[in-house]
Coordinates of C-alpha atoms in Angstrom, one line a residue:
Chain A
M1 CA 31.9 147.7 -1.9
R2 CA 29.5 144.9 -0.9
D3 CA 26.9 145.7 1.8
V4 CA 27.4 144.1 5.2
C5 CA 24.7 142.2 7.2
V6 CA 25.8 141.3 10.7
I7 CA 24.0 138.5 12.6
G8 CA 24.7 138.9 16.3
L9 CA 25.3 142.3 17.9
G10 CA 27.4 141.6 20.9
L11 CA 31.0 142.8 21.5
I12 CA 32.4 141.6 18.2
G13 CA 29.3 141.8 16.0
G14 CA 28.4 145.2 17.3
S15 CA 31.9 146.5 16.7
V16 CA 31.9 145.1 13.2
L17 CA 28.6 146.9 12.5
R18 CA 29.8 150.2 13.9
A19 CA 33.2 150.0 12.1
A20 CA 31.8 148.9 8.7
S21 CA 29.3 151.8 8.9
A22 CA 32.0 154.2 9.9
V23 CA 34.0 153.4 6.7
G24 CA 30.9 154.1 4.5
R25 CA 29.5 150.6 4.0
T26 CA 25.7 150.1 3.9
V27 CA 25.1 147.9 7.0
W28 CA 22.3 146.3 8.8
G29 CA 22.1 143.8 11.7
A30 CA 20.0 141.3 13.6
T31 CA 20.2 139.7 16.9
S32 CA 18.1 137.4 19.1
S33 CA 19.0 139.6 22.1
E34 CA 16.3 142.2 22.6
G35 CA 18.6 144.2 24.8
D36 CA 21.4 144.4 22.1
A37 CA 18.8 145.1 19.4
A38 CA 17.3 148.0 21.4
A39 CA 20.7 149.4 22.2
A40 CA 21.9 149.2 18.6
R41 CA 18.6 150.9 17.4
A42 CA 19.0 153.6 20.0
D43 CA 22.5 154.3 18.5
G44 CA 20.9 154.7 15.1
Y45 CA 21.6 151.4 13.4
D46 CA 19.3 149.5 11.1
V47 CA 18.3 146.4 13.2
M48 CA 15.7 143.8 12.2
E49 CA 14.7 140.2 12.8
V50 CA 17.2 137.5 11.7
P51 CA 15.1 136.1 8.8
Q52 CA 14.4 139.6 7.4
A53 CA 18.1 140.6 7.6
L54 CA 19.1 137.4 5.8
R55 CA 16.5 137.8 3.1
R56 CA 17.7 141.3 2.5
A57 CA 21.3 140.0 2.3
G58 CA 20.2 137.4 -0.2
D59 CA 18.3 140.0 -2.3
Q60 CA 21.2 142.5 -2.3
D61 CA 24.0 139.9 -2.4
A62 CA 25.5 141.4 0.8
L63 CA 28.4 139.9 2.8
V64 CA 26.8 138.1 5.8
V65 CA 28.9 138.2 9.0
L66 CA 27.9 135.6 11.6
A67 CA 28.9 137.0 15.0
V68 CA 26.9 134.7 17.3
P69 CA 28.4 132.4 20.0
L70 CA 29.6 129.0 18.8
P71 CA 26.6 127.1 20.1
A72 CA 24.3 129.4 18.1
I73 CA 26.1 128.9 14.8
E74 CA 24.2 125.8 13.6
P75 CA 20.7 127.3 14.2
V76 CA 21.7 130.5 12.4
L77 CA 23.2 128.5 9.5
R78 CA 19.8 126.8 9.1
E79 CA 18.3 130.2 8.8
V80 CA 21.0 131.2 6.2
A81 CA 20.1 128.0 4.2
E82 CA 16.5 129.1 4.3
S83 CA 16.9 132.8 3.4
A84 CA 20.2 133.3 1.7
P85 CA 21.6 129.9 0.6
S86 CA 24.3 131.2 -1.8
A87 CA 25.4 134.2 0.4
A88 CA 28.9 135.5 0.6
L89 CA 29.4 134.4 4.2
T90 CA 32.0 134.8 7.0
D91 CA 32.1 134.4 10.8
V92 CA 34.1 135.7 13.8
T93 CA 34.0 132.7 16.1
S94 CA 37.1 131.5 17.9
V95 CA 37.3 128.0 16.3
K96 CA 37.4 127.5 12.6
G97 CA 37.3 123.8 11.8
P98 CA 34.0 123.0 13.4
V99 CA 32.4 126.1 11.8
L100 CA 33.7 125.1 8.4
D101 CA 32.3 121.6 8.9
S102 CA 28.9 123.0 9.9
V103 CA 28.8 125.4 6.9
R104 CA 29.6 122.5 4.5
R105 CA 26.8 120.5 6.1
F106 CA 24.0 123.1 6.4
V107 CA 24.8 125.7 3.7
P108 CA 26.9 123.9 1.1
S109 CA 26.1 126.5 -1.6
A110 CA 27.3 129.5 0.5
R111 CA 30.5 131.2 -0.6
F112 CA 32.2 130.9 2.8
V113 CA 35.4 132.2 4.3
G114 CA 36.0 131.6 8.0
G115 CA 37.3 134.5 10.0
H116 CA 38.6 135.2 13.5
P117 CA 39.5 138.7 14.7
M118 CA 42.1 138.3 17.5
A119 CA 40.7 141.2 19.5
G120 CA 38.3 141.4 22.4
T121 CA 37.9 142.5 26.0
A122 CA 36.5 140.8 29.1
E123 CA 33.3 142.8 28.4
S124 CA 30.4 141.6 26.3
G125 CA 27.2 142.9 24.7
W126 CA 26.5 145.8 22.2
R127 CA 27.5 148.5 24.7
A128 CA 31.0 147.0 25.2
G129 CA 31.7 147.3 21.5
N130 CA 33.4 150.1 19.6
A131 CA 34.5 150.8 16.0
A132 CA 38.2 150.9 17.0
L133 CA 38.2 147.5 18.5
F134 CA 40.1 145.8 15.7
G135 CA 42.8 148.5 15.1
G136 CA 46.3 146.9 14.7
S137 CA 45.1 143.4 15.6
A138 CA 45.4 140.2 13.6
W139 CA 42.3 138.9 11.8
V140 CA 42.5 135.4 10.5
A141 CA 40.8 134.9 7.1
C142 CA 40.8 131.2 6.3
V143 CA 42.2 129.8 3.1
E144 CA 41.1 126.2 2.2
E145 CA 41.7 124.3 -1.0
D146 CA 38.2 125.2 -2.3
T147 CA 38.1 128.8 -1.1
D148 CA 36.8 131.4 -3.6
L149 CA 39.6 133.9 -3.5
G150 CA 37.3 136.7 -4.8
I151 CA 35.2 136.3 -1.6
W152 CA 38.4 135.8 0.5
A153 CA 39.6 139.2 -0.8
E154 CA 36.3 140.8 0.1
V155 CA 36.4 139.4 3.7
A156 CA 40.1 140.5 3.9
Q157 CA 39.1 144.0 2.7
L158 CA 36.5 144.3 5.3
A159 CA 39.0 143.3 8.0
L160 CA 41.5 145.8 6.5
D161 CA 38.8 148.5 6.4
L162 CA 38.2 147.9 10.1
G163 CA 41.9 148.5 10.9
A164 CA 43.1 144.9 11.3
H165 CA 45.9 142.9 9.6
V166 CA 44.9 139.7 7.8
V167 CA 46.4 136.4 8.5
P168 CA 45.7 133.8 5.7
I169 CA 45.8 130.2 7.0
P170 CA 43.7 127.1 6.8
A171 CA 41.1 126.4 9.5
D172 CA 43.0 123.5 11.0
S173 CA 46.2 125.5 11.3
H174 CA 44.2 128.3 13.1
D175 CA 42.7 125.9 15.5
E176 CA 46.0 124.2 16.5
T177 CA 47.7 127.6 16.9
V178 CA 45.0 129.2 19.1
A179 CA 45.1 126.0 21.2
R180 CA 48.7 126.8 21.9
I181 CA 48.7 130.6 22.3
S182 CA 45.2 131.3 23.6
H183 CA 43.4 128.2 25.0
L184 CA 46.4 126.6 26.8
P185 CA 47.3 130.0 28.5
H186 CA 43.7 130.2 29.8
L187 CA 43.8 126.7 31.2
L188 CA 47.3 127.0 32.8
A189 CA 46.1 130.3 34.4
A190 CA 43.1 128.4 35.8
V191 CA 45.4 125.7 37.2
L192 CA 47.8 128.2 38.7
A193 CA 44.9 130.2 40.3
A194 CA 43.4 127.1 41.8
V195 CA 46.7 125.8 43.2
G196 CA 47.6 129.2 44.5
A197 CA 44.3 129.7 46.2
Q198 CA 44.9 126.4 48.0
G199 CA 47.7 128.3 49.9
G200 CA 45.1 130.4 51.6
P201 CA 45.4 134.0 52.8
L202 CA 49.2 133.8 53.3
A203 CA 49.6 132.8 49.6
M204 CA 47.4 135.6 48.5
S205 CA 49.4 138.0 50.7
L206 CA 52.8 137.0 49.3
A207 CA 51.7 136.8 45.7
A208 CA 53.6 139.2 43.5
G209 CA 54.2 139.8 39.8
S210 CA 54.8 136.3 38.6
Y211 CA 51.5 135.1 40.1
T212 CA 49.4 138.1 39.2
D213 CA 50.6 137.9 35.6
G214 CA 50.2 134.2 35.4
T215 CA 46.6 134.2 36.7
R216 CA 45.3 137.4 35.1
V217 CA 43.1 135.6 32.4
A218 CA 41.7 133.2 35.1
G219 CA 39.5 136.2 35.9
T220 CA 37.8 135.9 32.5
R221 CA 34.1 134.9 32.6
P222 CA 34.0 131.1 32.8
E223 CA 31.4 130.7 30.1
L224 CA 33.6 132.5 27.6
V225 CA 36.6 130.4 28.4
R226 CA 34.5 127.2 28.2
A227 CA 33.0 128.2 24.9
M228 CA 36.4 128.6 23.2
T229 CA 38.3 125.8 24.9
E230 CA 35.5 123.1 24.8
G231 CA 34.7 124.2 21.2
N232 CA 38.3 123.5 20.2
R233 CA 38.5 120.1 21.9
H234 CA 40.0 118.3 18.9
A235 CA 42.9 120.6 18.4
L236 CA 43.4 121.3 22.2
L237 CA 43.9 117.7 23.3
P238 CA 47.3 117.2 21.7
V239 CA 48.5 120.6 22.9
L240 CA 47.4 119.7 26.5
D241 CA 49.3 116.5 26.1
E242 CA 52.4 118.5 25.1
A243 CA 52.1 120.6 28.2
L244 CA 51.4 117.6 30.4
G245 CA 54.4 115.8 29.0
R246 CA 56.7 118.8 29.7
L247 CA 55.4 119.3 33.2
G248 CA 55.6 115.6 34.0
A249 CA 59.2 115.3 32.7
M250 CA 60.0 118.4 34.8
R251 CA 58.5 116.8 37.9
G252 CA 60.5 113.6 37.2
S253 CA 63.7 115.5 36.7
L254 CA 63.2 117.5 39.9
A255 CA 62.5 114.4 41.9
S256 CA 65.4 112.4 40.5
T257 CA 68.4 114.7 39.7
G258 CA 67.0 117.8 41.3
G259 CA 67.6 119.7 38.0
L260 CA 65.2 121.9 36.1
A261 CA 67.6 123.2 33.4
V262 CA 65.8 121.6 30.4
T263 CA 62.4 123.1 31.2
I264 CA 63.7 126.5 32.2
N265 CA 66.1 126.8 29.3
A266 CA 63.3 125.8 26.8
G267 CA 61.0 128.3 28.3
N268 CA 63.6 131.0 28.1
E269 CA 64.2 130.2 24.4
G270 CA 60.5 130.4 23.9
A271 CA 60.3 133.8 25.5
Q272 CA 63.2 135.0 23.2
A273 CA 61.3 133.6 20.2
L274 CA 58.4 135.8 21.0
A275 CA 60.5 138.9 21.7
A276 CA 62.4 138.3 18.4
T277 CA 59.1 138.2 16.4
R278 CA 58.2 141.7 17.8
D279 CA 61.7 143.2 17.2
V280 CA 62.5 142.1 13.7
H281 CA 62.0 144.5 10.8
R282 CA 59.3 143.3 8.4
A283 CA 59.9 143.0 4.7
G284 CA 57.2 143.3 2.1
V285 CA 55.7 140.3 0.2
R286 CA 53.2 140.3 -2.7
V287 CA 50.8 137.5 -3.6
N288 CA 49.0 137.5 -6.9
L289 CA 45.5 136.3 -6.2
A290 CA 44.9 135.5 -9.8
A291 CA 47.9 133.1 -10.0
P292 CA 47.2 129.3 -9.9
N293 CA 49.3 128.9 -6.7
A294 CA 47.7 131.9 -4.9
R295 CA 46.3 129.8 -2.1
E296 CA 49.7 128.3 -1.4
G297 CA 51.3 131.7 -1.5
L298 CA 48.8 133.1 1.0
C299 CA 49.1 130.2 3.4
A300 CA 52.9 130.3 3.2
L301 CA 52.7 134.0 4.2
G302 CA 50.5 133.2 7.2
E303 CA 52.5 130.2 8.4
R304 CA 55.7 132.3 8.3
G305 CA 54.0 134.7 10.8
G306 CA 53.2 137.2 8.0
R307 CA 50.1 139.5 7.6
V308 CA 48.3 141.0 4.7
T309 CA 48.2 144.7 5.2
S310 CA 46.6 145.9 2.0
L311 CA 45.0 144.7 -1.2
A312 CA 45.5 146.3 -4.6
G313 CA 43.5 144.8 -7.5
D314 CA 44.4 141.2 -7.6
T315 CA 47.5 141.6 -5.4
A316 CA 47.6 141.0 -1.6
I317 CA 50.5 143.0 -0.1
G318 CA 51.9 141.6 3.1
E319 CA 54.7 141.8 5.6
V320 CA 56.7 139.0 7.2
N321 CA 59.8 138.8 9.4
Chain B
M1 CA 70.2 150.9 66.4
R2 CA 72.5 148.0 65.7
D3 CA 75.1 148.5 62.9
V4 CA 74.6 146.5 59.7
C5 CA 77.1 144.3 57.9
V6 CA 76.0 143.1 54.5
I7 CA 77.8 140.2 52.8
G8 CA 77.1 140.1 49.1
L9 CA 76.5 143.4 47.2
G10 CA 74.3 142.4 44.3
L11 CA 70.8 143.7 43.6
I12 CA 69.4 142.8 47.0
G13 CA 72.5 143.2 49.2
G14 CA 73.4 146.4 47.5
S15 CA 69.9 147.8 48.0
V16 CA 70.0 146.8 51.7
L17 CA 73.3 148.6 52.2
R18 CA 72.1 151.8 50.5
A19 CA 68.7 151.8 52.2
A20 CA 70.2 151.1 55.7
S21 CA 72.7 153.8 55.2
A22 CA 70.0 156.2 54.0
V23 CA 68.1 155.8 57.3
G24 CA 71.2 156.6 59.3
R25 CA 72.6 153.2 60.2
T26 CA 76.3 152.6 60.3
V27 CA 76.9 150.1 57.5
W28 CA 79.7 148.2 55.8
G29 CA 79.8 145.5 53.2
A30 CA 81.8 142.8 51.6
T31 CA 81.6 140.8 48.4
S32 CA 83.6 138.3 46.4
S33 CA 82.7 140.2 43.2
E34 CA 85.4 142.7 42.4
G35 CA 83.1 144.5 40.1
D36 CA 80.4 145.0 42.7
A37 CA 83.0 145.9 45.3
A38 CA 84.6 148.6 43.1
A39 CA 81.2 150.0 42.1
A40 CA 80.0 150.2 45.7
R41 CA 83.3 151.9 46.8
A42 CA 82.9 154.3 43.9
D43 CA 79.5 155.2 45.3
G44 CA 81.1 156.0 48.7
Y45 CA 80.4 152.9 50.7
D46 CA 82.7 151.1 53.1
V47 CA 83.6 147.8 51.4
M48 CA 86.2 145.3 52.7
E49 CA 87.1 141.7 52.5
V50 CA 84.6 139.2 53.8
P51 CA 86.7 138.0 56.8
Q52 CA 87.5 141.6 57.8
A53 CA 83.8 142.6 57.5
L54 CA 82.7 139.7 59.7
R55 CA 85.4 140.3 62.3
R56 CA 84.3 143.9 62.6
A57 CA 80.6 142.6 62.9
G58 CA 81.7 140.3 65.7
D59 CA 83.6 143.0 67.5
Q60 CA 80.8 145.6 67.3
D61 CA 77.9 143.1 67.6
A62 CA 76.5 144.2 64.3
L63 CA 73.5 142.6 62.5
V64 CA 75.0 140.5 59.7
V65 CA 72.9 140.3 56.5
L66 CA 73.8 137.4 54.2
A67 CA 72.9 138.5 50.7
V68 CA 74.7 135.9 48.6
P69 CA 73.1 133.4 46.2
L70 CA 71.9 130.2 47.7
P71 CA 74.9 128.0 46.6
A72 CA 77.3 130.5 48.3
I73 CA 75.5 130.3 51.7
E74 CA 77.4 127.4 53.2
P75 CA 80.9 128.7 52.4
V76 CA 79.9 132.1 53.8
L77 CA 78.4 130.4 56.9
R78 CA 81.8 128.7 57.5
E79 CA 83.4 132.2 57.5
V80 CA 80.8 133.5 59.9
A81 CA 81.6 130.5 62.2
E82 CA 85.2 131.5 62.1
S83 CA 84.9 135.3 62.5
A84 CA 81.5 136.0 64.3
P85 CA 80.1 132.8 65.6
S86 CA 77.5 134.4 67.9
A87 CA 76.4 137.1 65.5
A88 CA 72.9 138.4 65.1
L89 CA 72.3 137.0 61.7
T90 CA 69.8 137.1 58.9
D91 CA 69.7 136.4 55.2
V92 CA 67.7 137.4 52.1
T93 CA 67.6 134.2 50.0
S94 CA 64.5 132.8 48.4
V95 CA 64.3 129.5 50.4
K96 CA 64.2 129.5 54.1
G97 CA 64.2 125.8 55.3
P98 CA 67.5 124.8 53.7
V99 CA 69.2 128.0 55.0
L100 CA 67.9 127.4 58.5
D101 CA 69.3 123.8 58.4
S102 CA 72.7 125.1 57.2
V103 CA 72.8 127.7 59.9
R104 CA 72.0 125.1 62.6
R105 CA 74.7 122.9 61.2
F106 CA 77.5 125.4 60.6
V107 CA 76.9 128.3 63.1
P108 CA 74.7 126.8 65.8
S109 CA 75.6 129.7 68.2
A110 CA 74.4 132.4 65.8
R111 CA 71.3 134.3 66.8
F112 CA 69.6 133.7 63.4
V113 CA 66.3 134.9 61.9
G114 CA 65.7 133.9 58.3
G115 CA 64.5 136.6 56.0
H116 CA 63.1 137.0 52.4
P117 CA 62.3 140.4 50.9
M118 CA 59.7 139.7 48.2
A119 CA 61.1 142.4 45.9
G120 CA 63.4 142.3 42.9
T121 CA 63.8 143.0 39.3
A122 CA 65.1 141.0 36.4
E123 CA 68.4 142.9 36.7
S124 CA 71.3 141.9 39.0
G125 CA 74.5 143.4 40.5
W126 CA 75.3 146.4 42.5
R127 CA 74.4 148.9 39.8
A128 CA 70.8 147.4 39.5
G129 CA 70.1 148.1 43.2
N130 CA 68.5 151.2 44.8
A131 CA 67.5 152.3 48.3
A132 CA 63.8 152.3 47.4
L133 CA 63.6 148.7 46.2
F134 CA 61.7 147.4 49.2
G135 CA 59.1 150.2 49.6
G136 CA 55.6 148.6 50.1
S137 CA 56.7 145.1 49.5
A138 CA 56.4 142.1 51.8
W139 CA 59.5 141.0 53.8
V140 CA 59.3 137.5 55.4
A141 CA 61.0 137.4 58.8
C142 CA 60.9 133.8 60.0
V143 CA 59.6 132.8 63.4
E144 CA 60.6 129.3 64.6
E145 CA 60.0 127.6 67.9
D146 CA 63.5 128.7 69.2
T147 CA 63.6 132.1 67.6
D148 CA 65.0 134.9 69.8
L149 CA 62.2 137.5 69.5
G150 CA 64.6 140.3 70.4
I151 CA 66.7 139.6 67.3
W152 CA 63.5 138.9 65.3
A153 CA 62.3 142.4 66.3
E154 CA 65.7 143.9 65.1
V155 CA 65.4 142.1 61.8
A156 CA 61.8 143.3 61.4
Q157 CA 62.8 146.8 62.3
L158 CA 65.5 146.8 59.6
A159 CA 62.9 145.7 57.1
L160 CA 60.5 148.3 58.3
D161 CA 63.2 151.0 58.1
L162 CA 63.7 149.9 54.5
G163 CA 60.0 150.5 53.7
A164 CA 58.8 146.9 53.7
H165 CA 56.0 145.2 55.6
V166 CA 57.0 142.2 57.7
V167 CA 55.3 138.8 57.3
P168 CA 56.1 136.6 60.3
I169 CA 55.9 132.8 59.4
P170 CA 57.9 129.7 60.0
A171 CA 60.5 128.7 57.3
D172 CA 58.5 125.7 56.1
S173 CA 55.4 127.7 55.6
H174 CA 57.4 130.3 53.6
D175 CA 58.8 127.6 51.4
E176 CA 55.5 125.9 50.7
T177 CA 53.9 129.2 49.9
V178 CA 56.6 130.5 47.5
A179 CA 56.4 127.2 45.8
R180 CA 52.8 128.0 45.0
I181 CA 52.9 131.7 44.2
S182 CA 56.4 132.2 42.8
H183 CA 58.1 128.9 41.7
L184 CA 55.1 127.2 40.1
P185 CA 54.3 130.4 38.1
H186 CA 57.8 130.5 36.8
L187 CA 57.7 126.8 35.8
L188 CA 54.2 127.0 34.1
A189 CA 55.4 130.1 32.2
A190 CA 58.4 128.1 31.0
V191 CA 56.1 125.2 29.9
L192 CA 53.8 127.6 28.1
A193 CA 56.6 129.4 26.4
A194 CA 58.1 126.1 25.2
V195 CA 54.8 124.7 23.9
G196 CA 53.9 128.0 22.3
A197 CA 57.2 128.3 20.5
Q198 CA 56.6 124.8 19.0
G199 CA 53.8 126.5 17.0
G200 CA 56.5 128.4 15.1
P201 CA 56.2 131.9 13.6
L202 CA 52.5 131.7 13.1
A203 CA 52.0 131.1 16.8
M204 CA 54.2 134.0 17.7
S205 CA 52.3 136.2 15.2
L206 CA 48.9 135.4 16.7
A207 CA 50.0 135.5 20.3
A208 CA 48.1 138.2 22.2
G209 CA 47.5 139.2 25.9
S210 CA 46.8 135.8 27.4
Y211 CA 50.1 134.4 26.0
T212 CA 52.3 137.4 26.7
D213 CA 51.1 137.7 30.3
G214 CA 51.4 133.9 30.8
T215 CA 55.0 133.8 29.5
R216 CA 56.4 137.0 30.8
V217 CA 58.5 135.5 33.6
A218 CA 59.9 132.9 31.2
G219 CA 62.2 135.7 30.1
T220 CA 63.9 135.8 33.6
R221 CA 67.6 134.7 33.5
P222 CA 67.6 130.9 33.7
E223 CA 70.2 130.7 36.4
L224 CA 68.0 132.8 38.8
V225 CA 65.0 130.6 38.2
R226 CA 67.0 127.5 38.6
A227 CA 68.5 128.7 41.9
M228 CA 65.2 129.4 43.5
T229 CA 63.2 126.4 42.1
E230 CA 65.9 123.8 42.5
G231 CA 66.8 125.1 45.9
N232 CA 63.2 124.6 47.0
R233 CA 62.9 121.1 45.7
H234 CA 61.4 119.6 48.9
A235 CA 58.5 122.1 49.0
L236 CA 58.1 122.3 45.3
L237 CA 57.5 118.7 44.5
P238 CA 54.0 118.4 46.2
V239 CA 52.9 121.7 44.6
L240 CA 54.0 120.4 41.1
D241 CA 52.0 117.3 41.8
E242 CA 48.9 119.4 42.6
A243 CA 49.3 121.2 39.3
L244 CA 49.9 118.0 37.4
G245 CA 46.9 116.4 39.1
R246 CA 44.6 119.3 38.1
L247 CA 46.0 119.4 34.5
G248 CA 45.7 115.7 34.1
A249 CA 42.1 115.6 35.4
M250 CA 41.3 118.4 33.0
R251 CA 42.8 116.5 30.1
G252 CA 40.8 113.5 31.1
S253 CA 37.6 115.5 31.3
L254 CA 38.1 117.2 27.9
A255 CA 38.8 113.8 26.3
S256 CA 35.8 112.0 27.9
T257 CA 32.9 114.4 28.5
G258 CA 34.3 117.4 26.6
G259 CA 33.7 119.6 29.6
L260 CA 36.2 121.9 31.4
A261 CA 33.9 123.6 33.9
V262 CA 35.6 122.2 37.0
T263 CA 39.0 123.5 36.1
I264 CA 37.8 126.8 34.7
N265 CA 35.5 127.5 37.6
A266 CA 38.2 126.7 40.2
G267 CA 40.5 129.0 38.4
N268 CA 37.9 131.8 38.4
E269 CA 37.3 131.3 42.1
G270 CA 41.1 131.5 42.7
A271 CA 41.3 134.8 40.7
Q272 CA 38.5 136.2 42.8
A273 CA 40.3 135.1 46.0
L274 CA 43.3 137.1 44.9
A275 CA 41.2 140.2 44.0
A276 CA 39.3 140.0 47.3
T277 CA 42.6 140.0 49.3
R278 CA 43.5 143.3 47.6
D279 CA 40.1 144.9 48.0
V280 CA 39.3 144.2 51.7
H281 CA 39.9 146.8 54.3
R282 CA 42.6 145.8 56.8
A283 CA 42.1 145.9 60.5
G284 CA 44.8 146.5 63.1
V285 CA 46.3 143.7 65.2
R286 CA 48.8 144.0 68.1
V287 CA 51.1 141.2 69.3
N288 CA 53.0 141.6 72.6
L289 CA 56.5 140.2 71.9
A290 CA 57.1 139.7 75.7
A291 CA 54.0 137.5 76.1
P292 CA 54.6 133.7 76.4
N293 CA 52.5 133.0 73.3
A294 CA 54.1 135.7 71.2
R295 CA 55.5 133.3 68.5
E296 CA 52.0 131.8 68.0
G297 CA 50.5 135.3 67.8
L298 CA 53.0 136.4 65.2
C299 CA 52.6 133.2 63.0
A300 CA 48.9 133.4 63.2
L301 CA 49.0 137.0 61.9
G302 CA 51.3 135.9 59.0
E303 CA 49.2 132.8 58.1
R304 CA 46.1 134.9 58.0
G305 CA 47.7 137.1 55.3
G306 CA 48.6 139.8 57.7
R307 CA 51.7 142.0 57.9
V308 CA 53.5 143.8 60.7
T309 CA 53.7 147.5 59.8
S310 CA 55.4 148.9 62.9
L311 CA 57.1 148.1 66.2
A312 CA 56.6 150.0 69.4
G313 CA 58.6 148.8 72.3
D314 CA 57.6 145.2 72.9
T315 CA 54.5 145.4 70.6
A316 CA 54.3 144.4 67.0
I317 CA 51.5 146.3 65.3
G318 CA 50.0 144.7 62.2
E319 CA 47.2 144.6 59.7
V320 CA 45.1 141.7 58.5
N321 CA 42.0 141.4 56.3

């Protein structure tokens, strides 16, 4: 098992460091946050300066996990280019296309596989993390046309070791999908909370389940929501346009015919699609990573809603509806 | 205590009948649904034909509770005009302005107070109801310029007997508020579920808390959502325009400057406004129903987010933040 070097020791990075250590990996970390560094050291972890951590990763050919916020990715990549330019490299940020572009630009010789664990809480910082954070959740490990599947399997194995299931898809597919099922929900919740609050104390007094559910994530820290939505601008714009189109058509229909059946029925079908995904029995799928069409096989599994749940030699074993 | 005649024995009407009986009222009911009638009779309740129930209400000066779906309100009001034209009358439908207009048109001599218990489940029919359905929930009892406060107090007392808190506001204020905090959430959930489902199985696979919370009420039966939203068209259109305006401005901002701070911060403030309402200690307020400005006092209490929690003689005792 390759050693693991984690850059950034907040909620996600700190949880990766703990969980990788807990399964017996040799791990070390670095962070520009003195508070997180001190807290991680106090918990017994090996924490050093970023250049030192990266040089050690280069020397020992460790897997480097970038767990810094999106705006810090490029400065850190410059340090990777300096200290470990051919590192096995992954990340955990919430957009994948822009990070892939930055890696290609700043560290073209890195053996990079983009990653995104779909886990988190509203908390942040080392103290908010825990080794069990990823249990049962999805972890996207990106597959591009030029991805080294040996490194992909190592990133996937790390995610599996941490208790996650691995979703193999290209970066652009990831970004479009999270725009739909994560960024749009946050923005609609913000719109609803703003329109609701315009109703004053009476509105807050009468608000019940539909409102509290629909506005819950509007309570997330604004800087976190801004980082993920603004960072995914390219993929988010067409999804916002879809939502605007549906809302505008609904408004027009209510004003003209008074009917809302099209919108409401489409929403109900969408709710049933989600419920069906969770109900259906999942069948096993195997992808041979040594086969010439392995990348297509992995991506087809991901696009069908499947997940890799284990690796055995050159075989990725997955489940799909 | 006035006797209670409930027309319509579905989830809400059936729960009113059970709860009013449980607190010692003399109750009887009627419904056009043979299934609900048979089930209510099997549970030991006094169920008859609608005209017979209304004639008995007229003879005994009972309080008539209309608990039929909105499209059935006008036909039932014609029967009220026939059999109990000066009845003490309330209803439990989810829009209040259109029902008030219909009552003024079809039964102008009725002593009417519009009502809306803010309680319910996704279920429907007699068997879905229970006497505890209203415990702790808000029950709007409308106060108009010409409302007979004696009848208002009787409707409020029934709601209090059933475990609810009473929110005194005019019908138009109710309709605008529920457009914001109930109907808009249902429509945004439908839009989100439809846009999300366009992402196919991958989107359903990656969907996590923000999506499942944001789409939960999209699973409500479409005919229920249509009845409440389409029935509140007049008040809903300007609220939809507010949401469209905010969403469109956000789209423009993301496309031009790339920033979403205005939207996200407004949403976060809205979420805090809701949380603050639930945290703040509530102080007691008393309204003398015999005073000349009683209607203004009641409505001011409701508009401030307050609730009437008991009645003592001519005094309504309430709480407000």
